[in-house]
Short mmCIF file of C-alpha atoms in Angstrom, two decimals:
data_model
loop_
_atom_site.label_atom_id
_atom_site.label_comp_id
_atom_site.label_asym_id
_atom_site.label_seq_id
_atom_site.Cartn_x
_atom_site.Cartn_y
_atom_site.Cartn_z
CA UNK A 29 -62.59 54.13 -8.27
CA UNK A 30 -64.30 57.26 -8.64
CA UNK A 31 -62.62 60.25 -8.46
CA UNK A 32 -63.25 64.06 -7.18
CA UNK A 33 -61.32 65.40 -10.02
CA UNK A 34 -63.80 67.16 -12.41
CA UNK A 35 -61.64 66.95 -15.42
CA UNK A 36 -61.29 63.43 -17.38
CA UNK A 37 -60.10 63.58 -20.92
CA UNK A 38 -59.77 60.01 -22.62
CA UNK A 39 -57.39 59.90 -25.17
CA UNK A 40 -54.68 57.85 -26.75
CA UNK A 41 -50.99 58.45 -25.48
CA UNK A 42 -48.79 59.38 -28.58
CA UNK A 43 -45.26 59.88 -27.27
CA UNK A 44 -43.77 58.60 -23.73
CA UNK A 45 -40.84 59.84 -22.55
CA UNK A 46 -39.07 58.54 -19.58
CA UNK A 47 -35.91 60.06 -17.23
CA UNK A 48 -34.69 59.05 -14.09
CA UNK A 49 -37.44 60.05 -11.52
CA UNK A 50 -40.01 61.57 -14.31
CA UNK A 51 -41.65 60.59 -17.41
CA UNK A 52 -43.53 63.15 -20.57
CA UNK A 53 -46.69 61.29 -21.56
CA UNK A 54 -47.96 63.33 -24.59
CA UNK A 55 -51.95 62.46 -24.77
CA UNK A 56 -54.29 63.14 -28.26
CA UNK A 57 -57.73 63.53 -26.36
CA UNK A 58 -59.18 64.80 -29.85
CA UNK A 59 -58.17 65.67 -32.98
CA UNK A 60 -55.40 67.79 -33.37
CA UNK A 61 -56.11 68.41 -29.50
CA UNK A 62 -52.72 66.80 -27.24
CA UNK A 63 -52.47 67.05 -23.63
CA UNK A 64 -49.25 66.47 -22.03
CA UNK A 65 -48.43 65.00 -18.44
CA UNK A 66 -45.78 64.51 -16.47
CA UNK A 67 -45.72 61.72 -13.41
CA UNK A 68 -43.31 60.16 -11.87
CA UNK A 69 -41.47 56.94 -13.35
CA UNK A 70 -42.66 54.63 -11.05
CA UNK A 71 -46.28 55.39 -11.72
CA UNK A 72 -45.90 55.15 -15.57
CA UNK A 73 -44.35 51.67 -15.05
CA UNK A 74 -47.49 50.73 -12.57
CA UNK A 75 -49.92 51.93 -14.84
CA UNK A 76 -47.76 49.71 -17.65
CA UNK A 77 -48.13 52.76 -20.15
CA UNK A 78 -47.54 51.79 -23.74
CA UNK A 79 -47.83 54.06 -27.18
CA UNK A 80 -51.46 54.08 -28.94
CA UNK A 81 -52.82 53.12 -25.48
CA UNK A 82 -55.88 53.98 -24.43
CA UNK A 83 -55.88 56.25 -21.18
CA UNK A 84 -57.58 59.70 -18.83
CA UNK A 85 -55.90 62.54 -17.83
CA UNK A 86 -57.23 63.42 -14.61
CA UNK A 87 -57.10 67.64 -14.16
CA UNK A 88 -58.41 68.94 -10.75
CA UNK A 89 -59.95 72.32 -11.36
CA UNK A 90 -58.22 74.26 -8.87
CA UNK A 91 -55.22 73.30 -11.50
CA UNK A 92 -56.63 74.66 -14.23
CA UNK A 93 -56.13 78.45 -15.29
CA UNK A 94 -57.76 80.39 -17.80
CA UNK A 95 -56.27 82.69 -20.33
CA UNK A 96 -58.01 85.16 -22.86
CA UNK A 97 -56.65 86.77 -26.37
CA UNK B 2 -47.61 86.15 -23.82
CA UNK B 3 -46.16 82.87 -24.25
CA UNK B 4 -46.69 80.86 -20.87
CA UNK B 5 -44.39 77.22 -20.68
CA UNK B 6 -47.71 75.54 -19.64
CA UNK B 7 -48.08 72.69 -21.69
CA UNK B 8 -51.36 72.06 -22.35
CA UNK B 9 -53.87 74.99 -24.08
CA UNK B 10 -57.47 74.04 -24.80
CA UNK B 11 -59.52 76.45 -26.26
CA UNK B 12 -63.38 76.51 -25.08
CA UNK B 13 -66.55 78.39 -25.00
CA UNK B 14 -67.78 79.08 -21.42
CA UNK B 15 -70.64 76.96 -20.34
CA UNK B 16 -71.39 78.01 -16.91
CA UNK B 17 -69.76 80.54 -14.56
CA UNK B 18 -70.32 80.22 -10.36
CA UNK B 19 -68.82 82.92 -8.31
CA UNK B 20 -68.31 82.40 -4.75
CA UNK B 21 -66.87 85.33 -1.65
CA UNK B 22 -63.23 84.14 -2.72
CA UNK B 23 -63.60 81.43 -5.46
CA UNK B 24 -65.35 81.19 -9.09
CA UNK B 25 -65.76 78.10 -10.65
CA UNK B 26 -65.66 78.25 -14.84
CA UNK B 27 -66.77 75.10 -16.99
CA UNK B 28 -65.76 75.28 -20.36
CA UNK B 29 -66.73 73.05 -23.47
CA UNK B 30 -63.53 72.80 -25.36
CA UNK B 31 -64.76 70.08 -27.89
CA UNK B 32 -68.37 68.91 -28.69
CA UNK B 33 -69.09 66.41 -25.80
CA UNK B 34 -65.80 67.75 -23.72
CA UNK B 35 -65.84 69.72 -20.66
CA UNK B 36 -63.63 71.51 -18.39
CA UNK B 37 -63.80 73.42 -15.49
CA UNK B 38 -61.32 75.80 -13.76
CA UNK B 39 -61.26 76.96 -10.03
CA UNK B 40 -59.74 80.30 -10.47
CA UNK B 41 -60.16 83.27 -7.71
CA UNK B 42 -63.47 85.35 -7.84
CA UNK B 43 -60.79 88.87 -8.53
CA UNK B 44 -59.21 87.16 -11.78
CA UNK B 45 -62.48 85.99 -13.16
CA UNK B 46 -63.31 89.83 -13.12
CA UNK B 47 -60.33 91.17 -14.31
CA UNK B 48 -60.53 88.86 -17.38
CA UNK B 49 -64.60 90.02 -17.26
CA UNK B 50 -65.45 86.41 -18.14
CA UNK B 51 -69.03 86.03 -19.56
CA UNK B 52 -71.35 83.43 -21.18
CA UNK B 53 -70.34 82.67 -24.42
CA UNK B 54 -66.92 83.64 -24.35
CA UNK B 55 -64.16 81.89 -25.81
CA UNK B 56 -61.32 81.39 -23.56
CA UNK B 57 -58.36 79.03 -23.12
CA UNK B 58 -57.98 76.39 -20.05
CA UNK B 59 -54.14 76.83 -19.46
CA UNK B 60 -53.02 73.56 -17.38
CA UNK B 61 -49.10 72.64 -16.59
CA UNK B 62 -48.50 69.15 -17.66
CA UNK B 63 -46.74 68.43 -13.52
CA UNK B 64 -50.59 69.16 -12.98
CA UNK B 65 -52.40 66.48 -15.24
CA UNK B 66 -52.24 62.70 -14.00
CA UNK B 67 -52.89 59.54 -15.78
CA UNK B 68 -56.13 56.78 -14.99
CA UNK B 69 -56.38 53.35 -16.67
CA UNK B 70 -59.51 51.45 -16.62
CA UNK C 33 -60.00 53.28 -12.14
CA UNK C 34 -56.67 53.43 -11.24
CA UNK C 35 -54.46 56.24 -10.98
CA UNK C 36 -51.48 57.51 -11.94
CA UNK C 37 -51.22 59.38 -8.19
CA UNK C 38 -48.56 57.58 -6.20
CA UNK C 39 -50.49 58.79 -3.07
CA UNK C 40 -54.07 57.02 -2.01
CA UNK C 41 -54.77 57.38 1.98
CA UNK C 42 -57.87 55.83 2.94
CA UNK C 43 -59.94 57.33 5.68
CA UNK C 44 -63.17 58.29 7.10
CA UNK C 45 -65.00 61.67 6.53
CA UNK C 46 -64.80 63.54 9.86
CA UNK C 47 -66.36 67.18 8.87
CA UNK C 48 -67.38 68.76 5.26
CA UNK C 49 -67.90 72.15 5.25
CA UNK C 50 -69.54 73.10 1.76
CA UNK C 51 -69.26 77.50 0.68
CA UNK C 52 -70.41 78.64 -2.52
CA UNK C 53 -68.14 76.91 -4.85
CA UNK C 54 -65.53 74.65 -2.25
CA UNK C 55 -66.23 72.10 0.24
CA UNK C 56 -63.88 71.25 2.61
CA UNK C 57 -63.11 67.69 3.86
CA UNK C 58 -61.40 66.24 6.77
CA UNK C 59 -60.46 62.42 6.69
CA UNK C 60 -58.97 60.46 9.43
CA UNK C 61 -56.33 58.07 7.43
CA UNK C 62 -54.97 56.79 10.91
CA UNK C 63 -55.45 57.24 14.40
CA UNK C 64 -55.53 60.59 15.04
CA UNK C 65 -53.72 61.36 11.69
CA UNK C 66 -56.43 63.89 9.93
CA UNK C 67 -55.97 64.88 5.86
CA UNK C 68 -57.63 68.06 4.77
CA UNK C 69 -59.05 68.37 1.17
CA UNK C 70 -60.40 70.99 -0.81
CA UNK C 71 -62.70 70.23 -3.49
CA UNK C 72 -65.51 71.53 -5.63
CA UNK C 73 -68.90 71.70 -4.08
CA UNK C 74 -69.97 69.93 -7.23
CA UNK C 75 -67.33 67.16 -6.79
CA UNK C 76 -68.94 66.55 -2.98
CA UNK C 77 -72.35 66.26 -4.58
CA UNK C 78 -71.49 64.26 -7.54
CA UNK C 79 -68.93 61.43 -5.11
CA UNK C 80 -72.46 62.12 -2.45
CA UNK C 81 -70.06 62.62 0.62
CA UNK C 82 -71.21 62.31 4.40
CA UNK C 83 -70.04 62.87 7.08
CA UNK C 84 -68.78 58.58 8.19
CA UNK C 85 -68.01 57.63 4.70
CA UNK C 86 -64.69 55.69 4.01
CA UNK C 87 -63.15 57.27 0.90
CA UNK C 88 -59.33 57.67 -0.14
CA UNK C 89 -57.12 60.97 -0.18
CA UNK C 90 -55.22 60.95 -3.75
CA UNK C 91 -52.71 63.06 -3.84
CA UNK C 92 -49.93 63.46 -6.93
CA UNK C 93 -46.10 63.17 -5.49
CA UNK C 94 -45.19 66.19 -7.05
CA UNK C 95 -47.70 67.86 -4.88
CA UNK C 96 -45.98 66.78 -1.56
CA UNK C 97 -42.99 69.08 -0.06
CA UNK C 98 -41.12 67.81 3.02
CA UNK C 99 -40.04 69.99 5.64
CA UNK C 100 -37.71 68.92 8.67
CA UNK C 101 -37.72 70.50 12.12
CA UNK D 100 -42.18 78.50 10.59
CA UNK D 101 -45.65 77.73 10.62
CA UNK D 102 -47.24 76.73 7.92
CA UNK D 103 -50.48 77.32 5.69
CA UNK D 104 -50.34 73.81 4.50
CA UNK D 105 -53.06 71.97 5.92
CA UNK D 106 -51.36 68.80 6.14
CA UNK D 107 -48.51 67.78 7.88
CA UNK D 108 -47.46 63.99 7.84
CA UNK D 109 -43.97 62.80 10.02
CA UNK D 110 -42.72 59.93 8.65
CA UNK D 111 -39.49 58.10 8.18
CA UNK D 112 -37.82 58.50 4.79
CA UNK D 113 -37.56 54.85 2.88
CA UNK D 114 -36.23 55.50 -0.37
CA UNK D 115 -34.87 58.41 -2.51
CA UNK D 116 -33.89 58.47 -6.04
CA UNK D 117 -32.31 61.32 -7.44
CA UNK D 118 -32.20 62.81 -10.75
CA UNK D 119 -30.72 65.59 -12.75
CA UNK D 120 -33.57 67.92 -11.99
CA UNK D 121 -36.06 66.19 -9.14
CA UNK D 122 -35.42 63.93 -6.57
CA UNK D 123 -38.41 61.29 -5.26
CA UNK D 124 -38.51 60.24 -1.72
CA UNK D 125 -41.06 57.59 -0.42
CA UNK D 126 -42.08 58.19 3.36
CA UNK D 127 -43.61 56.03 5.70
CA UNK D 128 -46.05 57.58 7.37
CA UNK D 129 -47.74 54.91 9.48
CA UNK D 130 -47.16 50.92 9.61
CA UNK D 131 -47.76 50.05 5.92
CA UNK D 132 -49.03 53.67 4.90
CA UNK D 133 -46.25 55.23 2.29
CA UNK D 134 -46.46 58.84 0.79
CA UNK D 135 -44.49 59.89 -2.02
CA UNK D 136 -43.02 63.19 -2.66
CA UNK D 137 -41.27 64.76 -6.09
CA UNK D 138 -39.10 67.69 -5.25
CA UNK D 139 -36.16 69.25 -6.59
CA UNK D 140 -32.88 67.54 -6.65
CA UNK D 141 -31.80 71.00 -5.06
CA UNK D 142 -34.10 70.50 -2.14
CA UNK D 143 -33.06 67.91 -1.35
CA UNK D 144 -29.63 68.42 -0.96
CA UNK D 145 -30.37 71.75 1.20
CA UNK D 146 -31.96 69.59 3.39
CA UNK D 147 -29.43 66.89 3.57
CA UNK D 148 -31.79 64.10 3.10
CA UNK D 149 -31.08 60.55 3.77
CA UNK D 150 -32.81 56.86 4.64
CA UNK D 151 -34.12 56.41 7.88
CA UNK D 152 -34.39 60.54 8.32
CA UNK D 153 -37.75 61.77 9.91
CA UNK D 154 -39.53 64.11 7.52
CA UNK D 155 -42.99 65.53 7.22
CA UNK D 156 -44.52 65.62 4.37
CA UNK D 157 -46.23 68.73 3.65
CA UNK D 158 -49.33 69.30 1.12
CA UNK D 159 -51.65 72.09 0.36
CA UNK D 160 -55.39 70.98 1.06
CA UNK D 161 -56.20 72.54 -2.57
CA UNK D 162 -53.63 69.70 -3.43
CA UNK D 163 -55.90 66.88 -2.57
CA UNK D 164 -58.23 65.23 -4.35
CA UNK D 165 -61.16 62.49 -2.92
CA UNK D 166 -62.04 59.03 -4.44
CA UNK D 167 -64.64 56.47 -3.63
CA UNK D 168 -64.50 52.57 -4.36
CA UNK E 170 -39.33 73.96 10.38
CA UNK E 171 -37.54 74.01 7.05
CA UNK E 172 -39.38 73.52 4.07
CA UNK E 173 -37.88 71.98 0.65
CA UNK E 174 -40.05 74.12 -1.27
CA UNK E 175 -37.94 76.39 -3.14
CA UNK E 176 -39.83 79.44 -2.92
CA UNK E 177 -40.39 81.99 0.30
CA UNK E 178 -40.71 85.29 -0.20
CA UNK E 179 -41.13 87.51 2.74
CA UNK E 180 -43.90 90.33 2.60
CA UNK E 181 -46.50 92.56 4.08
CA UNK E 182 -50.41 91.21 3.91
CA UNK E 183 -51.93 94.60 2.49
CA UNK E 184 -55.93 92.24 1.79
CA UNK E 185 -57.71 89.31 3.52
CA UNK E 186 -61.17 88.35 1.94
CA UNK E 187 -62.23 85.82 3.62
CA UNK E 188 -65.46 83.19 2.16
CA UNK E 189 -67.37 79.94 3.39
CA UNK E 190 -63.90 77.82 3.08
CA UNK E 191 -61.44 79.94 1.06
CA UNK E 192 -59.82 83.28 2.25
CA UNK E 193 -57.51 85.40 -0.65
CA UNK E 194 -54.64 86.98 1.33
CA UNK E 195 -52.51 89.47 -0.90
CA UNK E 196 -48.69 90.45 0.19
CA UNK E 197 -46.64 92.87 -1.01
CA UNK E 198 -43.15 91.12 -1.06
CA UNK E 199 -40.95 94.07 -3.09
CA UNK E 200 -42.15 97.98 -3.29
CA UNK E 201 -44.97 97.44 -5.84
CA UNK E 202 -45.01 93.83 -6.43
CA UNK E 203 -47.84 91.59 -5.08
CA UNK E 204 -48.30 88.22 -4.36
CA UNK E 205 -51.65 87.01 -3.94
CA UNK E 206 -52.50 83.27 -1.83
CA UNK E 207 -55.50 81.05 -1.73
CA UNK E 208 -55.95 79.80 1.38
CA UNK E 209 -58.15 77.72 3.96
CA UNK E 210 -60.46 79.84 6.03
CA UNK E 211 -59.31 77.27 8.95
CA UNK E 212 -55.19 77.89 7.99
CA UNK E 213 -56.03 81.71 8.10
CA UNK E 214 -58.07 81.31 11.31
CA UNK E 215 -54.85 78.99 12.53
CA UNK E 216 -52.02 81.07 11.69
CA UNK E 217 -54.20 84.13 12.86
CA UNK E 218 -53.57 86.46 10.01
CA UNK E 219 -54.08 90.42 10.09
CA UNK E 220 -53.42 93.05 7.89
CA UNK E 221 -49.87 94.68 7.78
CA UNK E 222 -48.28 91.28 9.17
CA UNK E 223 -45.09 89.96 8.03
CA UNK E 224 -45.41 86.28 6.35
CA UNK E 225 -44.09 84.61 3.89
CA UNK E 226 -45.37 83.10 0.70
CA UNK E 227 -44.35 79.39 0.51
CA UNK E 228 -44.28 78.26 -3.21
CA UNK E 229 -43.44 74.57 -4.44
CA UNK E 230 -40.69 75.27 -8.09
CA UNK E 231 -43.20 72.85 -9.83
CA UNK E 232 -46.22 75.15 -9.41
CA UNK E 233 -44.09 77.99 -11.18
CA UNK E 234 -44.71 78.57 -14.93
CA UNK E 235 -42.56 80.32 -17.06
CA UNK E 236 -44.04 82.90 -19.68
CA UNK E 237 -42.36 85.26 -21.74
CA UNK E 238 -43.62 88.65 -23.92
CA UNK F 74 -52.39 86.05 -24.03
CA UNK F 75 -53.83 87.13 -20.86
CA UNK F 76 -53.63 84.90 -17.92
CA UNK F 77 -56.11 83.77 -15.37
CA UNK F 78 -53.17 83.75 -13.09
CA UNK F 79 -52.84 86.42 -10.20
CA UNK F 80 -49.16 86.19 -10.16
CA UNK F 81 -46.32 87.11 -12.49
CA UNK F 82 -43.19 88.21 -11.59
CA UNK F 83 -40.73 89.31 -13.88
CA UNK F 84 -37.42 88.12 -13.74
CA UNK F 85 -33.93 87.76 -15.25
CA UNK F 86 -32.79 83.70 -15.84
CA UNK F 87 -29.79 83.22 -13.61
CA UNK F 88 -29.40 79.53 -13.85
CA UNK F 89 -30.78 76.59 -15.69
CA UNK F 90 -30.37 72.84 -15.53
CA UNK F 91 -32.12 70.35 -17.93
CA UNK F 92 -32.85 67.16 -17.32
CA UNK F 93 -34.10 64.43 -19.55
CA UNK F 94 -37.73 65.03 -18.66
CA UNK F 95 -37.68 68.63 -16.76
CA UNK F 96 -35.95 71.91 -16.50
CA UNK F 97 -35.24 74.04 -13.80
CA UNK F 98 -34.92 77.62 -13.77
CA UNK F 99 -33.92 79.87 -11.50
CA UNK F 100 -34.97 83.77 -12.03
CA UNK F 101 -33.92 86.70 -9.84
CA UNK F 102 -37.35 88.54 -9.54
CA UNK F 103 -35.73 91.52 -7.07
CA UNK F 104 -32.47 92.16 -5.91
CA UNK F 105 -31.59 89.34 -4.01
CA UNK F 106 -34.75 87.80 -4.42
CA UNK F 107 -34.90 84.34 -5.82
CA UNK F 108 -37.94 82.66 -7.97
CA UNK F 109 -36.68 79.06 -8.90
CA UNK F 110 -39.69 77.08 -11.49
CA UNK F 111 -39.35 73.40 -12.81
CA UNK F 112 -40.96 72.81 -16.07
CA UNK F 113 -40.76 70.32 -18.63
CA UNK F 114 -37.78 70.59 -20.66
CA UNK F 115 -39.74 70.11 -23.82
CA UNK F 116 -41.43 73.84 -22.90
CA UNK F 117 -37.83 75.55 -21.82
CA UNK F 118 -36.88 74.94 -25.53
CA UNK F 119 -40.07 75.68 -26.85
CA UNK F 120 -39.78 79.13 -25.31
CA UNK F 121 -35.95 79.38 -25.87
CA UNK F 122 -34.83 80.17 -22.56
CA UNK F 123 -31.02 81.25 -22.10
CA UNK F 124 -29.70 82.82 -18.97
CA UNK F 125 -29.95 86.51 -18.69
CA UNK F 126 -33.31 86.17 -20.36
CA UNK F 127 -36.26 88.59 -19.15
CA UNK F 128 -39.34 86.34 -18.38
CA UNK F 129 -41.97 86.17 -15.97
CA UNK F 130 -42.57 83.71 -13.27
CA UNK F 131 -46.40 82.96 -13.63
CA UNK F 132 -47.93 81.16 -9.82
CA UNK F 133 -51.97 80.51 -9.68
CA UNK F 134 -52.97 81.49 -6.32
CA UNK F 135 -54.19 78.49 -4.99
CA UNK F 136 -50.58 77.40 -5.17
CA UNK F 137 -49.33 80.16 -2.91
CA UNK F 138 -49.56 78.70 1.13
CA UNK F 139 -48.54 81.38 3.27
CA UNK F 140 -46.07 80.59 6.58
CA UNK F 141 -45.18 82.89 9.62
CA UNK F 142 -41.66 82.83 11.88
#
């Protein structure tokens, strides 16, 4: 499936952390570089999402902000 | 300032379209590794966002999803 | 791919209205049940929408409010 | 109140989970069709939501993203 | 219709630029404080918006960040 | 840091409930005037949020809809 979203960052998922209706997957998409998510429960358990594997975060750009020093 | 958005991925700004209402920013934030950010036409002037620039793409993590091949 | 987005609708593209930087998409998902979407103009170009196509609405859960009358 | 929101779904509610901080409800919106919805465990109680309640589900067209097979 | 989003704050539209798909509407909800909305063209158009009308801004609790000084 | 983001409303913390995964916070932006934000609880204690703390309530505009009575 190909998607409308114009961000994909692969990366490797390097903590997962699960609650009752959410779950914190913590992404390293480069080095050094992390980039957190938060779904719901029942999605992480679709997907099957496991430490060290392989995944994209999918960012639509009208969710992205931008912030200057 | 120190926003609660998770994610913070600093970038160098690739390409800049401005629209009546809309302006759409694509920044590399790794060699390879883009990302691009709706934001309104009004805030891409007040930040005066040129060419070149560095800049972060701010993203909350309720925002980012997950994709499995 | 799939998708961490608890929310795929399929439907058919009923009118695309493209500006500067947005396009705007209408999808029937059901008989006379109509999904609006706003996406980059260069996310129309790059999925090639017209205006007939069958494609899916994804939408992430925590993106959907509910309102009663 | 009329809303912005593009998209307005009725549907009968099917499940809810509730958490500390967000609840989930699942919708049906046509035969077979489900859309899920995070909100806050808050919301949910000012509405007074329960199974078999008709809801609409509301989302943002800037909330929706396309795919293609 | 009630809403479950957390958020409505009641103001005075003091701008409306409208574009090809998007329209920026800007309230003033509290003496001096602004709120500003992206919109559809078509939901503008719908909910036939003027300057120096009384709306509200409608805004989901997950779409709120959190920043401090 | 300055923010891409057209809103921020400062506010005084008035409530706060944590969750395993998220955090909501509820700020009082104007007198009697409400702002409530859920964000992952892994950023309230990065920030150290405690009630009766000044912060600001920072909303992208594209997540603003609008609604008349």
């Amino acid at each position: 499936m190909n998607v409308s979203a114009r961000n994909l960052l692969k990366g490797t998922i390097k903590s997962l952390v699960v609650g009752v209706v959410s779950a914190e997957v913590v992404l390293e998409v480069a080095p050094g570089v992390e980039v957190a998510a938060v779904i719901t429960k029942a999605s992480s358990e679709k997907l099957g999402l496991t430490l060290g594997q392989d995944v994209y975060a999918v960012i639509k750009a009208s969710d992205v902000m931008l912030a200057v020093d």
